[in-house]
Short mmCIF file of C-alpha atoms in Angstrom, two decimals:
data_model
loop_
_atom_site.label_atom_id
_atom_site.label_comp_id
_atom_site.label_asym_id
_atom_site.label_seq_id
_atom_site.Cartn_x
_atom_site.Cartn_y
_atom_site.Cartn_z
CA UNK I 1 87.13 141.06 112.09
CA UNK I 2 85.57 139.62 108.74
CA UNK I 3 88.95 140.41 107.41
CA UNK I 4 90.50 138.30 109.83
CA UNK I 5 87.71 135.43 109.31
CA UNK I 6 88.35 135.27 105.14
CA UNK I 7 91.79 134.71 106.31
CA UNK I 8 91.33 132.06 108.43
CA UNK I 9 89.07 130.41 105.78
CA UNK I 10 91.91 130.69 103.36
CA UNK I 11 94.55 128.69 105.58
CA UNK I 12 94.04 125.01 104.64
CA UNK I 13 94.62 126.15 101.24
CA UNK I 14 97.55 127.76 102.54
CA UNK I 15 98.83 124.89 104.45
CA UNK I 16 98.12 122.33 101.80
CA UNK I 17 99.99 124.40 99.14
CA UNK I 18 103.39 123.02 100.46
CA UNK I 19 103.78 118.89 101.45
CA UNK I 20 104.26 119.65 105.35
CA UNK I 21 100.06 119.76 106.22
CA UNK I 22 99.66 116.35 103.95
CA UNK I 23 102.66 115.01 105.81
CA UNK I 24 101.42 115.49 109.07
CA UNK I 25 98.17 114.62 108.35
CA UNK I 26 99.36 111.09 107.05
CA UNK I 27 101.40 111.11 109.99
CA UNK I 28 98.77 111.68 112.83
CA UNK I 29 96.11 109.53 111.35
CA UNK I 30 98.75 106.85 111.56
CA UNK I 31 99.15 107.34 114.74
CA UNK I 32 95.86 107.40 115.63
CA UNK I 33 94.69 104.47 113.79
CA UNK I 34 97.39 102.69 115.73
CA UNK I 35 96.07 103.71 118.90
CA UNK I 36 92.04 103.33 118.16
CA UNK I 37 93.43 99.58 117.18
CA UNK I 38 94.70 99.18 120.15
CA UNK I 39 91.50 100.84 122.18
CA UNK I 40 89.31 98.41 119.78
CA UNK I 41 91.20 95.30 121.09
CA UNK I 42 93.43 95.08 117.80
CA UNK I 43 90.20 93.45 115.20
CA UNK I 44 92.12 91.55 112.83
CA UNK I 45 89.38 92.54 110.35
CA UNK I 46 90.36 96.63 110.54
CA UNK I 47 93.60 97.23 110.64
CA UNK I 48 95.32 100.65 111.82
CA UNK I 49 96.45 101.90 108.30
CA UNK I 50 92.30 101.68 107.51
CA UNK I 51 91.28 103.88 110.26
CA UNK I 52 93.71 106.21 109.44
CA UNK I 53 93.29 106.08 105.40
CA UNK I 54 89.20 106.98 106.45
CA UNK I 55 90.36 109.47 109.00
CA UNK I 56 92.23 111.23 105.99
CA UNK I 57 89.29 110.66 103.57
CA UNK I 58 86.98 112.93 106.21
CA UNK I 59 89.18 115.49 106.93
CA UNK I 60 89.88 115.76 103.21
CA UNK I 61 85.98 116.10 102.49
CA UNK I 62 85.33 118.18 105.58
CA UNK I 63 88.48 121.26 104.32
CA UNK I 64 87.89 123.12 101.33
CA UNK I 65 90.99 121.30 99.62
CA UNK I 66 90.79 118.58 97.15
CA UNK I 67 91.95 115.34 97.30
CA UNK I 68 95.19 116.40 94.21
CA UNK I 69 95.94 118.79 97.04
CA UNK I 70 96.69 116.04 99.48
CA UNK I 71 97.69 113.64 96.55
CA UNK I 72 100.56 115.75 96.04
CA UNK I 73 102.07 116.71 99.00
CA UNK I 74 102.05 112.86 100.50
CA UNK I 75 104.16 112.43 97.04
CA UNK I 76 106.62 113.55 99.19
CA UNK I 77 106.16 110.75 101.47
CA UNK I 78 105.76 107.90 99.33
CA UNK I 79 109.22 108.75 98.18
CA UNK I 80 111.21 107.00 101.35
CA UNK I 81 109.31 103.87 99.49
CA UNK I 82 112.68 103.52 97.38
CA UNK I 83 115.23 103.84 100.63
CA UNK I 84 112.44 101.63 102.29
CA UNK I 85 112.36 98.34 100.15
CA UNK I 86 116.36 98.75 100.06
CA UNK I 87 116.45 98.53 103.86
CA UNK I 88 114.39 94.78 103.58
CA UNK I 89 118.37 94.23 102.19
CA UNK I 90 118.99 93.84 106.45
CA UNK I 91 116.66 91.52 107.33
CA UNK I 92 117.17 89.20 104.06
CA UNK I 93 120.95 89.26 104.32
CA UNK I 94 120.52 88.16 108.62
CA UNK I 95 118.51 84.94 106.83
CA UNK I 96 120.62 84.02 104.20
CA UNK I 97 122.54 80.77 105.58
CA UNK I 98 118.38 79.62 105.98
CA UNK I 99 117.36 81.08 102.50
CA UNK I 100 120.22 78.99 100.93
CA UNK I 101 119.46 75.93 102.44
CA UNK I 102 115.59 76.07 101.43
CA UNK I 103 116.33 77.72 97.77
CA UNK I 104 114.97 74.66 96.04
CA UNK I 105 111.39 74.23 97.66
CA UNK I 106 111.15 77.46 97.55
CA UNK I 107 111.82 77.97 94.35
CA UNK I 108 109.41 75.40 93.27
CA UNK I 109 106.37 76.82 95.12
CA UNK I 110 106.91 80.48 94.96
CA UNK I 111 105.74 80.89 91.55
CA UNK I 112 102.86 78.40 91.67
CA UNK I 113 101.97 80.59 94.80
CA UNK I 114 102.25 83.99 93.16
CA UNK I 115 100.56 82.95 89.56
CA UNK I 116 97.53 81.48 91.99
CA UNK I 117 97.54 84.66 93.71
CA UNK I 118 96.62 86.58 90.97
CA UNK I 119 94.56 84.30 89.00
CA UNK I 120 92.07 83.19 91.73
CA UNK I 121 91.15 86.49 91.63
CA UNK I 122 91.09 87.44 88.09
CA UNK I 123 89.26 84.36 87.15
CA UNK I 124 86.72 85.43 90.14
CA UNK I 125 86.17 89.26 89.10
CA UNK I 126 85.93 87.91 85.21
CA UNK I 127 83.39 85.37 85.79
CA UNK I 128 81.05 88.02 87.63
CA UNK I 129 81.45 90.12 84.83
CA UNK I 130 84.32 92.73 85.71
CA UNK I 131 85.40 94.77 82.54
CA UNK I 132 89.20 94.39 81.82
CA UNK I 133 90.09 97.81 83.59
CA UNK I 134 89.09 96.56 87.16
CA UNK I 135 91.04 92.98 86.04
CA UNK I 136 93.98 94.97 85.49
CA UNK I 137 93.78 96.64 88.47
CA UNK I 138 93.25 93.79 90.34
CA UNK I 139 96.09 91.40 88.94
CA UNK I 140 98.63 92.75 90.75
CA UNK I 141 96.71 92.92 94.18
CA UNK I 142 99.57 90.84 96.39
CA UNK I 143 102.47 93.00 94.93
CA UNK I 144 104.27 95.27 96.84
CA UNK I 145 102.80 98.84 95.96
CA UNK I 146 106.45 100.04 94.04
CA UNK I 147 106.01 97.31 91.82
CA UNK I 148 102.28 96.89 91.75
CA UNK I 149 101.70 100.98 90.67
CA UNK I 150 104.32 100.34 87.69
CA UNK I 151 102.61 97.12 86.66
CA UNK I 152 98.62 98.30 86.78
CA UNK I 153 100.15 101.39 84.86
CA UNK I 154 101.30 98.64 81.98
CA UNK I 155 98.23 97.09 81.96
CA UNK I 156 95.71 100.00 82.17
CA UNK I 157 94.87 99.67 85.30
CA UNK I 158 93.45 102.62 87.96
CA UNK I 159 95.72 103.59 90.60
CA UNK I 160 93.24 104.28 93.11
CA UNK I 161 91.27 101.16 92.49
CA UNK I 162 94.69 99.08 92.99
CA UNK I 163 95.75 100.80 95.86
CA UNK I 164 92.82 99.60 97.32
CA UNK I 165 93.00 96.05 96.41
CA UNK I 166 96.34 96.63 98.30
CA UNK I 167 94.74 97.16 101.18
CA UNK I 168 91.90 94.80 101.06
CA UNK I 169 94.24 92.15 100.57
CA UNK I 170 96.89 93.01 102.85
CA UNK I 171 94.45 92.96 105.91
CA UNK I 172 92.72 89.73 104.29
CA UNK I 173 95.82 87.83 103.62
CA UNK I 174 96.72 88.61 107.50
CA UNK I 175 93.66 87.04 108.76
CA UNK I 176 93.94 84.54 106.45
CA UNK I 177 97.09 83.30 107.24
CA UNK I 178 96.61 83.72 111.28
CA UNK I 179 93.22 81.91 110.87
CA UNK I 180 94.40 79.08 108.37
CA UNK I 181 97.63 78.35 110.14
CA UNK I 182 95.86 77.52 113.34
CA UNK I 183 93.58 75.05 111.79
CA UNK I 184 96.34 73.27 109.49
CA UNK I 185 98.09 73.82 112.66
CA UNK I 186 101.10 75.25 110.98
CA UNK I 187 103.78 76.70 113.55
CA UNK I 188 106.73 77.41 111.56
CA UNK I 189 107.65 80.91 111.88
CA UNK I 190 109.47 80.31 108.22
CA UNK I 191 106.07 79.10 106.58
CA UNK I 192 103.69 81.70 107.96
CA UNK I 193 106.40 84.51 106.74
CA UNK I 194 106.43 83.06 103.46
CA UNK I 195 102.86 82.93 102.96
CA UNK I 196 102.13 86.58 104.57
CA UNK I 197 104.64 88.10 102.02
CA UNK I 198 103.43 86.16 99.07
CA UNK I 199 100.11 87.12 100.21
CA UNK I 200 100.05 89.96 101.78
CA UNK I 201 102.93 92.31 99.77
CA UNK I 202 104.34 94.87 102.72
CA UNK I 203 101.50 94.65 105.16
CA UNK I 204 102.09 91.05 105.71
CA UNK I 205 105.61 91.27 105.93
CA UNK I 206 104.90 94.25 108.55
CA UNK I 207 102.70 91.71 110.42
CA UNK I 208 105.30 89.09 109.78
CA UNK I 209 107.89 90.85 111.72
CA UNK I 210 105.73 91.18 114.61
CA UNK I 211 105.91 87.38 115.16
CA UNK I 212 109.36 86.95 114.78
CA UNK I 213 112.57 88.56 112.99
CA UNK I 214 113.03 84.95 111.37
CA UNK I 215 109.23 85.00 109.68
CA UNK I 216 109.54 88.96 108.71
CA UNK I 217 112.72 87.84 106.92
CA UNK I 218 111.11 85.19 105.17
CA UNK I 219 108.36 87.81 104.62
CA UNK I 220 110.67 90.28 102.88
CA UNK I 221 111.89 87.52 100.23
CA UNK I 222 108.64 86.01 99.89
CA UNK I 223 107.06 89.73 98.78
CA UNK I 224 110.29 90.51 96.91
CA UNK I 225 110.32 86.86 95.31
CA UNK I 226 106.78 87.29 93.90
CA UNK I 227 107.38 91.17 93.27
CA UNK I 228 110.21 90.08 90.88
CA UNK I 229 108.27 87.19 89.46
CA UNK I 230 105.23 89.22 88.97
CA UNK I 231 106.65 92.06 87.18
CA UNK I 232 107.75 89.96 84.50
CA UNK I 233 105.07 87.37 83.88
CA UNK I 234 102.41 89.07 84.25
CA UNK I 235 102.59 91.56 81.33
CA UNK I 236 103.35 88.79 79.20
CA UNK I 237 100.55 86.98 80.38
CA UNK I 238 98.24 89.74 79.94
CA UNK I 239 99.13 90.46 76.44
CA UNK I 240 98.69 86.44 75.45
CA UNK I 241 94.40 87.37 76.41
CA UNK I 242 94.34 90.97 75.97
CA UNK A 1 124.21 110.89 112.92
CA UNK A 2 124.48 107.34 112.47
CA UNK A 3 120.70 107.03 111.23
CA UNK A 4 121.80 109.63 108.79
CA UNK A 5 124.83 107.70 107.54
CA UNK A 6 122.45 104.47 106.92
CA UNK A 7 119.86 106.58 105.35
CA UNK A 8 122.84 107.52 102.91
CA UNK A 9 123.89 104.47 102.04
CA UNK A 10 120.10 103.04 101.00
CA UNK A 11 119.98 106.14 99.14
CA UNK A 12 123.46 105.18 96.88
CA UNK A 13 122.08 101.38 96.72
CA UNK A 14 118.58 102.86 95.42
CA UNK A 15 120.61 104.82 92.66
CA UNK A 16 122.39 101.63 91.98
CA UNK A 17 119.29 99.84 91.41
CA UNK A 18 117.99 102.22 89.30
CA UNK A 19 120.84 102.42 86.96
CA UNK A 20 120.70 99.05 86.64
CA UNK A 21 117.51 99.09 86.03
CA UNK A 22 117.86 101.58 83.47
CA UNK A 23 120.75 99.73 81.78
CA UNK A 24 119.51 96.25 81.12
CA UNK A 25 115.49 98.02 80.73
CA UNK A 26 114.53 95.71 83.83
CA UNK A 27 110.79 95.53 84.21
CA UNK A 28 111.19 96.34 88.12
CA UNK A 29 111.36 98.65 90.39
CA UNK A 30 114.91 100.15 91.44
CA UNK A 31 114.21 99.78 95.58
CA UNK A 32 113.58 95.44 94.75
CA UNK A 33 117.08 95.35 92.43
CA UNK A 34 118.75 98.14 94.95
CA UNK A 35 117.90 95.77 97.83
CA UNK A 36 119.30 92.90 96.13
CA UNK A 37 122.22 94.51 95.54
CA UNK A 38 122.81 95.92 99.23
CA UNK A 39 122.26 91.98 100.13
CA UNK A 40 125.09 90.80 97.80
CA UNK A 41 127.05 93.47 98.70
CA UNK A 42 126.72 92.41 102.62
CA UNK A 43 127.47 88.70 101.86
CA UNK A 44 130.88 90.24 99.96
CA UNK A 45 131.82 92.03 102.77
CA UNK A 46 131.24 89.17 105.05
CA UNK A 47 128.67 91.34 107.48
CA UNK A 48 126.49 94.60 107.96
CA UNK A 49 127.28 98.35 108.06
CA UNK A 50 126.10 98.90 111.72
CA UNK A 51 124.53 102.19 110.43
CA UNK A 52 122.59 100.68 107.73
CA UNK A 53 120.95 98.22 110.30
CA UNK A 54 119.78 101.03 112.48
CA UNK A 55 118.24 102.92 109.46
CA UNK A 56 116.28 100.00 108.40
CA UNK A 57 114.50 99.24 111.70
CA UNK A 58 111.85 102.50 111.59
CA UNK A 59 111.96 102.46 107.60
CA UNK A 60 110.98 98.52 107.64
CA UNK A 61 108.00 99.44 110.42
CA UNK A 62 107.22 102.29 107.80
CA UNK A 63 106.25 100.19 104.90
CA UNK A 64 102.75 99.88 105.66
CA UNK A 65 102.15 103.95 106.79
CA UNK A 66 103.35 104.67 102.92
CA UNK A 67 100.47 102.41 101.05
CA UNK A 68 97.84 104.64 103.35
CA UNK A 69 98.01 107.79 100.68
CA UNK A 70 97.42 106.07 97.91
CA UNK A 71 94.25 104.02 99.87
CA UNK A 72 92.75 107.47 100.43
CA UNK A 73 92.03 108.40 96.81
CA UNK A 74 89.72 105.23 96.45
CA UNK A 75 86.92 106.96 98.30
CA UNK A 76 86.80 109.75 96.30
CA UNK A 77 86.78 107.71 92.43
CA UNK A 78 84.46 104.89 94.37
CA UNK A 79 81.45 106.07 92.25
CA UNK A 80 83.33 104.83 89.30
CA UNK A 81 83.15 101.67 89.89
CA UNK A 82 79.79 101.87 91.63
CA UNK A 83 78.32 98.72 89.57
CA UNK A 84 81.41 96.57 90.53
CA UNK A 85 81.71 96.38 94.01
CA UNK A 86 80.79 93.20 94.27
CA UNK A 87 82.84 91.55 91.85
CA UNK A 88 85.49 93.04 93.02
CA UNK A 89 85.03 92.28 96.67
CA UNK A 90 84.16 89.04 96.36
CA UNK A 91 87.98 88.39 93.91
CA UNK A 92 89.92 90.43 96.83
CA UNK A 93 88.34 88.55 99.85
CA UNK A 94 87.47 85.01 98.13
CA UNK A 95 90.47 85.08 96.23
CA UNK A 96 93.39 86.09 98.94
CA UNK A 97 91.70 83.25 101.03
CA UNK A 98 91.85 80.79 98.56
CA UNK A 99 95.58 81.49 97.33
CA UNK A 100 96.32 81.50 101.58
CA UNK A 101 95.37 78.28 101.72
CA UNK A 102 96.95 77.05 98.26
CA UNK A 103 100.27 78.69 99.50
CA UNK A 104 99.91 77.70 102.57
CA UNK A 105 99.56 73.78 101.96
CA UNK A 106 102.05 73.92 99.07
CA UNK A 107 104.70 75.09 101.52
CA UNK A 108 104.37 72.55 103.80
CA UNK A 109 103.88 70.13 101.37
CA UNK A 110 107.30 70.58 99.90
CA UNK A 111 109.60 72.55 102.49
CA UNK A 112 111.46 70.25 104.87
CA UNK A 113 110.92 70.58 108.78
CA UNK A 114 113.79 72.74 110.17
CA UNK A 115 116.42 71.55 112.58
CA UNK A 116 116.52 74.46 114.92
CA UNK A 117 116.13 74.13 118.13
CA UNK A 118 112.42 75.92 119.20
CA UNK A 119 111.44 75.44 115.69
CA UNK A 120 110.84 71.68 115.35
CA UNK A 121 108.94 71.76 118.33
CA UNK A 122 106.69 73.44 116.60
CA UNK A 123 106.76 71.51 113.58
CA UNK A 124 106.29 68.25 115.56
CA UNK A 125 102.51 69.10 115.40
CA UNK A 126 101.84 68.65 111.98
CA UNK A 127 104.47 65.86 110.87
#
């Protein structure tokens, strides 16, 4: 009997020694977080992917494993990131004849947008005193999370700390957006796209497509617009102060 | 087998972005230049692989489930940065609003009302 018990004791380690346990635990605290959204009456301010990235959190603390363990199984995951941002190709290709005809406005406010993005809250953090490590990591807060690990890497950034700046912003930038639209009373599916994937990196665009195909395509090339622009100001930026 | 197909072709575009990537030392990721690629490569054929179209559906909708590991590992380092909450709070929330609203007035400062039909209704509001 106690031999059986030790055994039993032993089998998260066991399970988290290969990727499946983290992959179905990242998988059914998604789900999960999707449907205690829905139970909650979908609160703009606590999105799914939060529920479920606390639901993790417990059951990490409450098994004997550590959070490496889990780190490196969902590794496995976060590799269908790659295959992930190529298939945004679909719904960017379906809006081209609109992307062409708007390539000039858009290319005169999409870097304004994405430089403002970052600064407003870099100049924030620095005036309350952040040390440059937290900047870092919060510069590249509305990039998509491919480009945005590679970029707080450059700058000496932590990964954790930007990853959740990721998520803060995400969820704000969707309120945001919902909220400020309605009193500028801005309807165009085009301009709320743009401004959730400029804002928001992948979580906006998510959000985006749930309003319409037409703003999560404008989504997907406002987050890859600003991803691209991003990645190569920014370090050049940062090395002019730092 | 026609998810799997798709699946195969993002996979050669992702290897195409990355050697492109590694050729010309790009400072971006190989899924952004991959994905560009995939859309020029569309607009040369004149339309979309059917299979890559049904791939990209789920994969899209997965986007935001594959931020959610990284996420976790900030509870566990949050006593690091015990002292800096608030600063850091305050630039996330104060400063996402803020570039909303910059973004958000810029763009319909300077991008012209669209002529399609459902849309200008719409627009009509703020004109």
């Amino acid at each position: 009997m106690n031999d059986w018990l030790e055994r039993l004791s032993q089998l998260p380690q066991q399970w988290f020694d290969s990727p499946i346990a983290a992959i179905a635990l990242t998988l059914g605290a998604y789900f999960f977080g999707i449907r205690l959204f829905k139970l909650m009456h979908r609160p703009t301010w606590c999105p799914p992917m939060l529920i479920a990235a606390i639901l993790i959190a417990v059951t990490i603390a409450l098994l004997p494993i550590g959070i490496d363990d889990y780190n490196r199984g969902a590794g496995w995951l976060m590799l269908l990131l790659g295959p992930a941002t190529v298939a945004l190709a679909v719904p960017l290709y379906q809006q081209l004849p609109q992307i062409r005809a708007l390539w000039k406005p858009i290319l005169l406010t999409l870097p304004l947008s994405a430089t403002l993005a970052a600064c407003y809250a870099v100049i924030i953090a620095a005036t309350m005193g952040a040390p440059k490590e937290v900047l870092a990591s919060l510069a590249p807060k509305s990039v998509t999370s491919p480009i945005a690990l590679g970029l707080a890497e450059e700058l000496g950034g932590s990964r954790a700390l930007l990853m959740g700046a990721l998520l803060t912003t995400g969820v704000t930038a969707i309120f945001g957006v919902e909220w400020l639209s309605r009193v500028l009373r801005i309807r165009d599916p085009r301009l709320i796209g743009l401004a959730l994937g400029i804002n928001g990196h992948a979580l906006g665009t998510v959000r985006a497509f749930e309003i319409s195909s037409a703003a999560g395509a404008f989504a997907s090339l406002g987050m890859s617009l600003t991803g691209a622009f991003t990645a190569v100001v920014l370090p050049l930026v940062w090395h002019l102060f730092y | 087998m026609s998810v799997l197909r798709g699946f195969l072709w993002l996979l050669i575009f992702l290897l195409l972005g990355q050697a492109v990537v590694g050729l010309f030392r790009l400072p971006m990721p190989s899924g952004v230049i991959g994905m560009l690629l995939l859309t020029l490569f569309f607009g040369y054929r004149g339309g979309m692989n059917p299979d890559v179209v049904h791939i990209s559906q789920p994969l899209i909708a997965m986007l935001a489930l594959l931020i959610m590991p990284g996420v976790v590992e900030i509870f566990f380092v949050a006593g690091q940065f015990a002292d800096q909450w608030a600063a850091i709070l305050t630039a996330l929330i104060a400063g996402t609003l803020l570039s909303v609203l910059s973004s958000l007035l810029l763009m319909r400062r300077y991008l012209p009302a669209s002529d399609a039909p459902g849309m200008a209704a719409g627009n009509a509001g703020h004109e």
